[in-house]
Every structure is written in structure tokens, then in C-alpha cells.
């Protein structure tokens, strides 16, 4: 039975990091026993008034930044705590014996820290939020593949560093002009692949049989791994098979409902031969240039049975199509955009390059016919090891994870608005379902493809409603076309990193 959680526990009552890594999932399951639960019969939700003015939803997902690392000093936001002009938070640094406070980091290339499920627990440290520097110090150094979520990509930890409007002028301009969300939590307390699975399906699982959703079991850290992902022993042992083995994603994703109700969609990726390969369990990957295409861990839809069975694999398409469709006014109702590594902002990719790429995407929409009725949701997939001071709520055994930056950009977005609601990527699915599907949900009881997901995430009571970020009666806001290469205070200091981009 789907479970909706009506109360969140206090992290301070649980010392999760004292539990061995192998037992972290059991620990979270035990924690859930303390949470009062209630169930709610699923039926189509009441559709919020005015939502149908949005004809195009566009989700742009970048990589590996916490809210505090990008907007911790944004005026009015729930950012880095201060008193009398000084930060009141810090993290112990075992190398120096000091407590490292937040600091303005002008490096264009950052290192970040480990960001798997165990790292999340250690960073949060039962709500003390004091494990970030120690985890960065413990992270693997000198990795051939800098996207390895077990790695630290800097010589000295930089996870307490933050950027501001001098470094991120375009991102801060969007936040000032439209909507900044300061309580957007990663839906899963883990790394990129589960986050991208949640982006399209509100679940992360491991399945053993094609077209059999009941063969899927909940899996936060080690779902089916995409074909070229090395170090498979580190993520699920032998069950994922040798490199080249395709995963089985047999549970129900949002495209199943979109297809059933004739709602158009597109998933846009960058072309090229970029590999997913990474180190782990004795597997070493050859050096590769990660600047060609979108890695499979950020592009999971090709492996969903529903996409293949519905004959919609062609909707996973080159990014060039998005630019052309934006120009022509032929964008689908729902668009997802995934980057290649070079433009992703995933350490050690340059922050400036990612900001420029995202600006180009948004400019393309704003200068096209579909701006008049679109909603752009800009978000980052996980915290990347960077510090955030806000302990996440617990809604089930998978999440939430730590806060990430997020914005709503639309002619109907409330201007100069900061949304303090509790949100996760599940809110994107909820908005799409309310706008285009009459409030239907990815609910095993009603969607026609029962799977054993633990929670109907769109119905969790704590989840906010994205329609609160819109005023559908306002005079539509004009486009904010920005320079794709703004002047910033960012500087390249590759000597501080283990890898250069």
C-alpha cells in the first residue's frame, strides 16, 4: 500500500553515521518505524485554476551543487546562517584541527566531495550537518573519471565554499526576476543515477524481469546500472552484469501516462561517445574526454520498458532538435534536458561554462514563440558533497536528500518571489500530471501498471505545490535575454584541483 508520511522525525534522535556502511539502508528502514503513517485513497486531484495556461514544461537539470553553495547569501533566502555579519556554522577539518566556516570561493573549477548514499548520511550526521569536510578529506583522490561519486576532485576540501551574484550573475538575475525555491530537496539521499530516475519516475529500483514491474525492488544507491558504467562491483556487485549489460527498468515512469493520454514529450541529450565508465572494485577506466555526449547515468529513459513498448524511443533526441523546436514554436508539452559533462557544472567542470550553456537554452526559449505559455524548471540533481545547513525531511526510505538550487522561470512566474515550500523533484511530476493529465498519478492502484514503489511521492503531504509559484492572472513577464558570456569574478585556479576540465 502506498504510504504517505504526515510527520517528519528529528534527525538529532538518530546517530546514523555510527552504523556500518552495509547497514545504512536497514538503518533508514528502522528510522521509518518511528514515523506515524497514514494512507490516502488515490483519485485525480483537483486541477488548480489557471494551470492550463502553461502549455510547455521544460526541466533543465544541471549537476552537483547544494543550495547554500550557489544561493547561500541570496537576499531573503534561507541561506547560510549569520549573526552580527559572521557565519554561525562551520565544519570540523581534521587536517588542520580547526572548524572551517563558509567562504566566498571564486574558483571556476571546484572539487566538491563524495555524494553517494553513505556520504549523504555522513554529511547530515543525524542533523548536525557537520560531515562535509571530513567526507571530502576521505574521498578518493586522483580518479581517472572525475564524475565518480566516491571521489573528491580537489587537493584541499572546498565544500564550504560558496558562489554569489558576482560569480553567477545570470543565475542570480533569474532568481531576482522570477522565482527562487530555497527548500528544493533532492528526492533521493544519493547520487546522480537515482536522482535522474526520480526525475522521470519518482522511484529508483532494481528489476530482474522485463515488463514485470513486480520484479522491481526498492534501491536507493545501486539501481540497474547503465551499460558503459565501470566499477559495477561498487554499485550492486555481480547482479548488474559486466560492462555493456543494459539495465532493466520495468517500473512505471511518467512517459507511460503521457503516452496513454497523447501528451507529447521529449528528452534532449548531447550527442557523442561520452562514457559512463568509472573506477571501483578494481575496475579502471581508460582516460576519456568527457565533453562529447550525455552520459547514460543522466539519460535513463532508453532503458525503461514503457518507452520501448510504446514505440517512443525516438523522443529521446539530440539537443539540436530542442533549439530548432524552440525557434519554430513546436516544443512538446514536456521537455527534459540533460547536459554533457563539460557543461554540467559537475566538479571539476567549469561553473562559467555551465552557466553559459544554461543561459543559451533559456534564451532559445525566450526568443521563440513558446515563451508565452511555458514554465522552465531549472534545478541541480544532487548536492555534490557541497555544504548545506538545512537537514532534509524524511519521507520514506529513499529521501529526501539535501537541498539543491532550483528556480521557476516563466511569463506567469511570480516576480521577485522566493518560495519557501518544501519541494522535491516529485513536485515537477505533480505539476505535469495536474496540467496535462487531470491530476492522475504514478500510483500502483490507478495507473494500470502496479509496481511495489514504497510511496506515491506526488501525494506526500509535506510536498509543496508548484502552482504557488505562479500568478496566472498577472500581465505576462517579458523575456529576460541575457549574455551567454557574462562578466564574472570566477577565476581558473587548476592548481587547487586534482583534475582539470
Coordinates of C-alpha atoms in Angstrom, one line a residue:
X1 CA 0.0 0.0 0.0
X2 CA 1.4 3.4 -0.8
X3 CA 2.5 5.3 2.3
X4 CA 2.1 9.0 2.8
X5 CA 4.1 10.4 5.7
X6 CA 2.4 13.1 7.8
X7 CA 5.2 13.8 10.3
X8 CA 9.0 14.0 9.9
X9 CA 11.3 12.8 12.7
X10 CA 14.1 14.9 14.2
X11 CA 17.4 13.9 12.9
X12 CA 19.0 14.6 16.3
X13 CA 17.5 11.4 17.7
X14 CA 19.3 9.1 15.3
X15 CA 23.1 8.6 15.1
X16 CA 23.0 7.1 11.6
X17 CA 26.7 7.6 10.8
X18 CA 27.6 5.3 13.6
X19 CA 26.1 2.4 11.6
X20 CA 28.4 0.5 9.2
X21 CA 28.0 1.4 5.6
X22 CA 26.5 -2.0 4.7
X23 CA 23.7 -1.3 7.2
X24 CA 22.6 2.2 6.1
X25 CA 19.5 1.0 4.3
X26 CA 18.4 -1.0 7.2
X27 CA 19.1 2.0 9.4
X28 CA 16.8 4.2 7.4
X29 CA 14.1 1.5 7.4
X30 CA 14.4 1.3 11.2
X31 CA 14.1 5.1 11.4
X32 CA 10.8 4.9 9.5
X33 CA 9.2 2.8 12.1
X34 CA 9.2 5.9 14.3
X35 CA 7.2 7.9 11.8
X36 CA 3.4 7.9 12.1
X37 CA 1.9 7.0 8.8
X38 CA -1.4 7.4 7.1
X39 CA -2.8 6.3 3.8
X40 CA -4.9 8.2 1.4
X41 CA -7.0 6.8 -1.4
X42 CA -5.8 7.9 -4.8
X43 CA -8.0 9.8 -7.1
X44 CA -7.4 12.5 -9.7
X45 CA -6.6 15.7 -7.9
X46 CA -8.5 18.9 -8.3
X47 CA -6.7 20.8 -11.0
X48 CA -5.5 24.3 -9.8
X49 CA -7.2 27.2 -11.6
X50 CA -5.1 28.7 -14.4
X51 CA -2.5 25.9 -14.7
X52 CA -3.6 25.1 -18.2
X53 CA -2.1 28.4 -19.4
X54 CA 1.1 26.5 -19.2
X55 CA 1.4 24.6 -22.5
X56 CA 5.1 23.7 -22.3
X57 CA 7.0 22.4 -19.2
X58 CA 10.8 22.4 -19.6
X59 CA 13.0 20.8 -17.0
X60 CA 16.7 21.7 -17.2
X61 CA 18.8 19.6 -14.8
X62 CA 22.4 20.5 -14.0
X63 CA 24.8 18.7 -11.7
X64 CA 26.1 18.6 -8.2
X65 CA 25.6 21.8 -6.3
X66 CA 23.9 22.5 -2.9
X67 CA 21.6 25.4 -2.3
X68 CA 24.0 27.1 0.1
X69 CA 26.9 26.7 -2.4
X70 CA 25.0 28.8 -5.0
X71 CA 22.4 30.9 -3.1
X72 CA 23.6 30.8 0.5
X73 CA 23.9 34.6 0.5
X74 CA 20.9 35.5 -1.7
X75 CA 18.9 38.2 0.0
X76 CA 15.8 36.9 1.7
X77 CA 16.5 33.2 1.1
X78 CA 17.0 30.6 3.8
X79 CA 20.8 30.7 3.3
X80 CA 23.9 30.4 5.4
X81 CA 23.2 31.4 9.0
X82 CA 24.8 34.6 10.3
X83 CA 25.0 36.7 13.4
X84 CA 26.5 40.2 13.5
X85 CA 27.8 39.7 10.0
X86 CA 29.6 36.5 10.7
X87 CA 28.7 32.9 9.8
X88 CA 27.5 30.9 12.7
X89 CA 28.1 27.4 11.1
X90 CA 31.3 25.5 10.4
X91 CA 32.5 22.0 9.8
X92 CA 35.4 20.3 11.6
X93 CA 38.6 20.0 9.5
X94 CA 40.7 17.1 10.8
X95 CA 43.7 18.1 8.7
X96 CA 44.0 21.4 10.5
X97 CA 42.2 20.8 13.7
X98 CA 40.1 23.9 13.0
X99 CA 36.4 24.3 12.2
X100 CA 36.0 25.5 8.6
X101 CA 33.5 28.3 8.0
X102 CA 31.8 29.1 4.7
X103 CA 33.8 31.4 2.5
X104 CA 33.4 33.1 -0.9
X105 CA 35.1 30.8 -3.5
X106 CA 35.9 32.5 -6.8
X107 CA 37.3 29.3 -8.3
X108 CA 35.7 28.5 -11.6
X109 CA 36.7 24.8 -11.1
X110 CA 35.6 23.2 -7.9
X111 CA 36.2 19.9 -6.3
X112 CA 33.2 19.0 -4.2
X113 CA 33.0 15.8 -2.2
X114 CA 31.7 12.2 -2.2
X115 CA 27.9 12.1 -2.8
X116 CA 26.7 8.5 -2.5
X117 CA 24.0 7.4 0.0
X118 CA 26.6 6.7 2.7
X119 CA 28.1 10.2 2.1
X120 CA 24.7 11.7 2.5
X121 CA 24.2 10.1 5.9
X122 CA 27.7 11.1 7.0
X123 CA 27.3 14.7 5.8
X124 CA 23.9 15.1 7.6
X125 CA 25.3 13.3 10.7
X126 CA 22.0 12.9 12.5
X127 CA 21.1 16.5 11.7
X128 CA 24.3 18.2 12.8
X129 CA 25.3 18.8 9.2
X130 CA 29.0 18.6 10.1
X131 CA 30.4 15.8 8.0
X132 CA 31.0 17.6 4.7
X133 CA 34.7 18.5 5.2
X134 CA 35.6 15.2 6.7
X135 CA 33.9 13.3 3.8
X136 CA 35.8 15.5 1.3
X137 CA 39.1 14.6 3.1
X138 CA 38.2 10.9 3.0
X139 CA 37.1 11.0 -0.7
X140 CA 39.1 9.2 -3.3
X141 CA 41.7 11.4 -5.0
X142 CA 43.2 11.4 -8.5
X143 CA 40.4 9.5 -10.1
X144 CA 40.6 8.9 -13.8
X145 CA 36.9 9.6 -14.0
X146 CA 36.2 12.8 -12.1
X147 CA 32.4 12.0 -12.2
X148 CA 33.0 9.1 -9.8
X149 CA 30.6 9.9 -6.8
X150 CA 33.1 8.4 -4.4
X151 CA 35.8 11.0 -5.4
X152 CA 37.0 14.3 -4.2
X153 CA 38.3 16.4 -7.1
X154 CA 40.4 18.9 -5.1
X155 CA 43.6 18.7 -3.1
X156 CA 42.1 20.6 -0.2
X157 CA 38.4 20.4 0.6
X158 CA 36.4 23.3 -0.9
X159 CA 32.9 22.1 0.1
X160 CA 32.4 25.0 2.5
X161 CA 33.0 27.5 -0.4
X162 CA 30.1 29.3 -1.9
X163 CA 29.5 31.4 -5.0
X164 CA 27.3 34.5 -5.2
X165 CA 26.0 37.0 -7.7
X166 CA 29.5 38.2 -8.7
X167 CA 30.2 34.7 -9.9
X168 CA 26.7 33.6 -11.0
X169 CA 25.3 36.9 -12.5
X170 CA 22.8 35.1 -14.8
X171 CA 21.6 32.6 -12.2
X172 CA 21.1 35.4 -9.7
X173 CA 19.4 37.5 -12.3
X174 CA 16.8 34.7 -13.0
X175 CA 16.3 34.3 -9.2
X176 CA 15.8 38.1 -8.7
X177 CA 13.4 38.4 -11.7
X178 CA 11.4 35.2 -11.4
X179 CA 11.1 32.5 -8.6
X180 CA 13.9 31.1 -6.4
X181 CA 13.0 28.0 -4.4
X182 CA 15.0 27.7 -1.2
X183 CA 13.6 24.4 0.0
X184 CA 14.0 22.2 -3.0
X185 CA 15.4 18.9 -1.7
X186 CA 16.9 16.1 -3.8
X187 CA 14.2 13.4 -3.8
X188 CA 16.7 10.7 -3.0
X189 CA 19.5 10.8 -0.5
X190 CA 22.1 9.6 -3.0
X191 CA 23.9 10.2 -6.3
X192 CA 23.1 11.1 -9.9
X193 CA 21.6 8.0 -11.4
X194 CA 18.8 7.6 -8.7
X195 CA 18.2 11.3 -9.0
X196 CA 17.6 11.1 -12.7
X197 CA 15.4 8.1 -12.2
X198 CA 13.3 10.1 -9.8
X199 CA 13.2 12.9 -12.3
X200 CA 11.2 10.8 -14.7
X201 CA 9.5 8.2 -12.5
X202 CA 9.5 9.2 -8.8
X203 CA 11.3 6.0 -7.9
X204 CA 14.7 4.2 -8.0
X205 CA 14.7 0.4 -8.2
X206 CA 16.5 -2.8 -9.3
X207 CA 14.5 -5.1 -11.5
X208 CA 15.1 -8.7 -12.7
X209 CA 12.5 -9.2 -15.4
X210 CA 11.5 -7.1 -18.4
X211 CA 7.9 -5.9 -18.5
X212 CA 7.3 -7.2 -14.9
X213 CA 7.1 -4.2 -12.6
X214 CA 6.6 -6.6 -9.6
X215 CA 10.1 -7.9 -10.2
X216 CA 11.5 -4.5 -9.1
X217 CA 12.7 -3.9 -5.6
X218 CA 13.5 -0.5 -3.9
X219 CA 17.1 0.5 -4.5
X220 CA 18.4 3.9 -3.4
X221 CA 22.1 3.6 -4.2
X222 CA 22.5 0.7 -6.7
X223 CA 19.7 0.5 -9.2
X224 CA 20.3 -1.1 -12.6
X225 CA 23.5 0.5 -13.9
X226 CA 23.7 1.9 -17.5
X227 CA 25.8 -0.1 -20.0
X228 CA 29.2 1.7 -20.0
X229 CA 29.4 2.4 -16.3
X230 CA 32.6 0.9 -14.9
X231 CA 33.1 -0.2 -11.3
X232 CA 29.9 -2.2 -11.3
X233 CA 31.0 -4.2 -8.3
X234 CA 30.9 -1.0 -6.3
X235 CA 27.3 -0.5 -7.2
X236 CA 25.4 -3.7 -6.8
X237 CA 28.0 -6.5 -7.1
X238 CA 27.7 -9.0 -9.9
X239 CA 23.9 -8.5 -10.3
X240 CA 24.4 -5.7 -12.8
X241 CA 26.5 -7.8 -15.1
X242 CA 29.6 -6.9 -17.0
X243 CA 30.2 -3.6 -18.7
X244 CA 27.8 -3.3 -21.6
X245 CA 24.9 -5.0 -19.8
X246 CA 21.8 -2.9 -20.1
X247 CA 19.7 -2.3 -17.0
X248 CA 16.1 -3.4 -16.7
X249 CA 13.8 -0.5 -15.7
X250 CA 10.5 -2.3 -15.6
X251 CA 8.6 0.0 -13.2
X252 CA 6.3 2.8 -14.4
X253 CA 7.7 6.2 -15.5
X254 CA 5.8 9.3 -16.4
X255 CA 6.1 8.8 -20.1
X256 CA 3.7 5.8 -19.8
X257 CA 0.9 8.2 -18.6
X258 CA 1.9 10.9 -21.1
X259 CA 1.7 8.4 -24.0
X260 CA -1.6 6.9 -22.8
X261 CA -3.1 10.4 -22.8
X262 CA -1.5 11.5 -26.0
X263 CA 0.7 14.2 -24.3
X264 CA 3.8 14.9 -26.3
X265 CA 7.3 14.8 -24.7
X266 CA 11.0 14.9 -25.5
X267 CA 14.2 14.1 -23.7
X268 CA 17.1 16.0 -25.1
X269 CA 20.7 14.8 -24.9
X270 CA 24.0 15.9 -26.3
X271 CA 25.4 13.7 -28.9
X272 CA 28.8 12.0 -28.7
X273 CA 30.7 9.0 -27.4
X274 CA 30.9 10.0 -23.8
X275 CA 31.4 7.0 -21.5
X276 CA 29.9 6.3 -18.1
X277 CA 33.0 4.4 -17.0
X278 CA 34.3 5.0 -13.6
X279 CA 36.7 3.3 -11.1
X280 CA 35.6 0.9 -8.4
X281 CA 36.1 -2.7 -7.3
X282 CA 39.3 -3.0 -9.1
X283 CA 37.9 -1.7 -12.5
X284 CA 40.0 1.0 -14.1
X285 CA 38.7 3.1 -17.0
X286 CA 40.8 4.5 -19.8
X287 CA 41.2 8.2 -19.9
X288 CA 38.4 9.8 -21.9
X289 CA 37.3 13.3 -22.9
X290 CA 34.0 13.9 -21.1
X291 CA 32.9 16.7 -23.4
X292 CA 31.0 14.9 -26.2
X293 CA 27.8 13.5 -25.1
X294 CA 25.3 13.0 -22.2
X295 CA 26.4 10.0 -20.0
X296 CA 23.8 7.2 -19.6
X297 CA 23.5 7.9 -15.8
X298 CA 21.9 11.2 -16.7
X299 CA 19.8 9.6 -19.6
X300 CA 17.9 6.6 -18.1
X301 CA 14.8 6.7 -20.3
X302 CA 16.1 4.5 -23.1
X303 CA 16.1 1.6 -20.6
X304 CA 12.5 1.9 -19.4
X305 CA 10.3 -0.9 -20.8
X306 CA 7.4 1.5 -21.2
X307 CA 9.4 3.8 -23.6
X308 CA 10.3 0.9 -25.8
X309 CA 6.9 -0.8 -25.6
X310 CA 5.1 2.5 -26.5
X311 CA 7.4 2.9 -29.5
X312 CA 8.7 6.3 -28.2
X313 CA 12.4 5.8 -28.2
X314 CA 12.7 8.4 -30.9
X315 CA 11.5 11.0 -28.4
X316 CA 15.0 10.7 -26.8
X317 CA 16.7 13.0 -29.3
X318 CA 19.7 15.3 -29.9
X319 CA 19.7 18.7 -28.2
X320 CA 19.9 20.3 -31.7
X321 CA 16.2 19.4 -32.1
X322 CA 15.4 21.4 -29.0
X323 CA 16.9 24.5 -30.3
X324 CA 15.1 24.1 -33.6
X325 CA 11.8 23.4 -32.0
X326 CA 12.2 26.3 -29.6
X327 CA 12.8 28.5 -32.7
X328 CA 9.9 27.1 -34.6
X329 CA 7.4 27.1 -31.7
X330 CA 7.0 23.3 -31.9
X331 CA 8.3 22.2 -28.5
X332 CA 6.5 19.2 -27.0
X333 CA 4.3 19.6 -23.9
X334 CA 7.0 18.2 -21.6
X335 CA 10.8 18.5 -22.2
X336 CA 13.7 17.2 -20.2
X337 CA 17.2 18.4 -21.0
X338 CA 20.4 16.6 -19.8
X339 CA 23.9 18.0 -20.3
X340 CA 27.2 16.6 -21.3
X341 CA 29.9 16.6 -18.6
X342 CA 31.7 19.7 -19.9
X343 CA 28.6 22.0 -19.5
X344 CA 27.1 20.2 -16.4
X345 CA 28.8 22.1 -13.6
X346 CA 29.6 18.7 -12.1
X347 CA 33.1 19.2 -10.5
X348 CA 35.6 19.7 -12.0
X349 CA 33.6 21.1 -14.9
X350 CA 33.7 24.9 -15.0
X351 CA 30.9 26.8 -13.4
X352 CA 31.1 29.5 -16.0
X353 CA 30.7 27.1 -18.9
X354 CA 27.6 25.5 -17.4
X355 CA 26.0 28.9 -16.7
X356 CA 26.7 30.0 -20.3
X357 CA 25.1 26.8 -21.6
X358 CA 22.0 27.1 -19.5
X359 CA 21.7 30.7 -20.5
X360 CA 21.7 29.7 -24.1
X361 CA 19.0 27.2 -23.6
X362 CA 16.8 29.7 -21.8
X363 CA 17.5 32.4 -24.4
X364 CA 16.4 30.0 -27.1
X365 CA 13.0 29.5 -25.4
X366 CA 12.6 33.2 -24.5
X367 CA 13.3 34.2 -28.1
X368 CA 10.8 31.7 -29.6
X369 CA 7.0 31.5 -29.8
X370 CA 6.6 29.1 -26.9
X371 CA 7.9 31.5 -24.3
X372 CA 4.4 32.9 -23.9
X373 CA 3.0 29.8 -22.3
X374 CA 5.9 27.9 -20.9
X375 CA 7.3 27.1 -17.5
X376 CA 11.1 26.4 -17.2
X377 CA 12.1 24.5 -14.1
X378 CA 15.9 24.9 -13.6
X379 CA 17.4 22.5 -11.0
X380 CA 20.6 20.7 -10.0
X381 CA 20.4 16.9 -9.5
X382 CA 22.3 16.4 -6.2
X383 CA 24.4 18.3 -3.7
X384 CA 27.7 17.1 -4.9
X385 CA 29.3 17.0 -1.5
X386 CA 28.9 20.8 -1.0
X387 CA 27.8 22.1 2.3
X388 CA 24.2 22.9 3.1
X389 CA 22.9 23.9 6.5
X390 CA 19.3 22.5 6.2
X391 CA 18.6 19.0 7.4
X392 CA 16.2 17.3 4.9
X393 CA 12.9 15.8 5.9
X394 CA 12.5 12.1 5.9
X395 CA 9.5 10.9 3.8
X396 CA 10.4 7.3 3.1
X397 CA 13.5 5.0 3.0
X398 CA 14.9 6.9 -0.1
X399 CA 14.7 10.5 0.9
X400 CA 14.6 13.4 0.9
X401 CA 18.2 14.3 0.2
X402 CA 20.0 17.6 0.8
X403 CA 18.9 20.9 -0.7
X404 CA 19.7 21.8 -4.3
X405 CA 19.3 25.1 -6.2
X406 CA 16.1 25.5 -8.1
X407 CA 14.2 28.2 -10.0
X408 CA 10.9 28.7 -11.9
X409 CA 11.2 30.9 -15.0
X410 CA 8.0 31.7 -16.8
X411 CA 5.9 34.7 -18.0
X412 CA 3.5 33.6 -15.3
X413 CA 6.1 33.2 -12.5
X414 CA 5.5 35.5 -9.6
X415 CA 8.1 38.2 -10.0
X416 CA 10.9 38.6 -7.4
X417 CA 9.5 35.7 -5.4
X418 CA 11.2 33.3 -3.0
X419 CA 9.3 30.1 -2.5
X420 CA 9.8 28.6 1.0
X421 CA 7.7 25.5 0.5
X422 CA 9.2 22.1 1.0
X423 CA 9.7 20.7 -2.5
X424 CA 11.5 17.8 -4.3
X425 CA 11.6 16.7 -8.0
X426 CA 8.3 14.9 -7.3
X427 CA 6.7 18.4 -7.4
X428 CA 7.6 18.5 -11.2
X429 CA 5.8 15.3 -11.8
X430 CA 2.8 16.5 -9.8
X431 CA 2.7 19.8 -11.8
X432 CA 2.9 17.9 -15.1
X433 CA 0.2 15.5 -14.0
X434 CA -2.1 18.3 -12.9
X435 CA -1.5 20.3 -16.0
X436 CA -1.8 17.6 -18.7
X437 CA -3.3 14.5 -17.0
X438 CA -6.1 15.9 -14.9
X439 CA -4.3 15.0 -11.7
X440 CA -3.6 11.4 -12.4
X441 CA -0.6 10.0 -10.5
X442 CA 2.1 7.4 -10.8
X443 CA 0.1 5.3 -8.3
X444 CA 0.2 1.5 -8.5
X445 CA -3.5 1.4 -7.6
X446 CA -4.7 3.6 -10.5
X447 CA -2.0 3.8 -13.3
X448 CA -2.6 0.4 -14.8
X449 CA 1.0 -0.9 -14.2
X450 CA 1.3 -1.9 -10.5
X451 CA 4.8 -1.7 -9.1
X452 CA 6.0 -2.0 -5.5
X453 CA 7.1 1.6 -5.0
X454 CA 7.0 2.4 -1.3
X455 CA 5.3 5.8 -1.7
X456 CA 3.2 7.7 -4.1
X457 CA 5.6 10.7 -3.9
X458 CA 3.3 13.2 -5.6
X459 CA 0.9 12.8 -2.7
X460 CA 3.2 13.1 0.3
X461 CA 1.5 15.7 2.5
X462 CA 4.7 17.7 3.1
X463 CA 5.3 18.2 -0.6
X464 CA 4.5 21.8 -1.7
X465 CA 2.6 22.8 -4.8
X466 CA 4.4 24.5 -7.7
X467 CA 1.3 26.4 -8.7
X468 CA 2.0 28.6 -5.7
X469 CA 5.0 30.0 -7.7
X470 CA 2.7 31.3 -10.5
X471 CA 0.2 34.2 -10.9
X472 CA -1.9 33.1 -13.8
X473 CA -3.8 36.4 -13.8
X474 CA -0.8 38.7 -14.0
X475 CA 0.4 40.6 -17.0
X476 CA 2.9 38.0 -18.5
X477 CA 6.5 38.8 -17.7
X478 CA 8.7 39.7 -20.7
X479 CA 11.7 37.6 -21.7
X480 CA 15.0 38.2 -19.9
X481 CA 17.5 37.5 -22.6
X482 CA 21.0 37.6 -21.1
X483 CA 24.5 37.5 -22.4
X484 CA 25.7 33.9 -22.7
X485 CA 29.2 35.0 -21.6
X486 CA 28.7 37.5 -18.7
X487 CA 31.5 39.1 -16.9
X488 CA 32.1 37.3 -13.6
X489 CA 34.6 37.2 -10.7
X490 CA 35.3 33.5 -11.4
X491 CA 39.0 32.6 -12.0
X492 CA 40.6 29.4 -13.1
X493 CA 43.0 28.0 -10.5
X494 CA 43.6 24.5 -11.6
X495 CA 46.4 24.0 -9.2
X496 CA 43.8 23.6 -6.4
X497 CA 42.2 20.7 -8.1
X498 CA 43.0 17.1 -8.8
X499 CA 41.6 17.3 -12.3
X500 CA 41.3 20.0 -15.0
X501 CA 38.4 20.4 -17.4

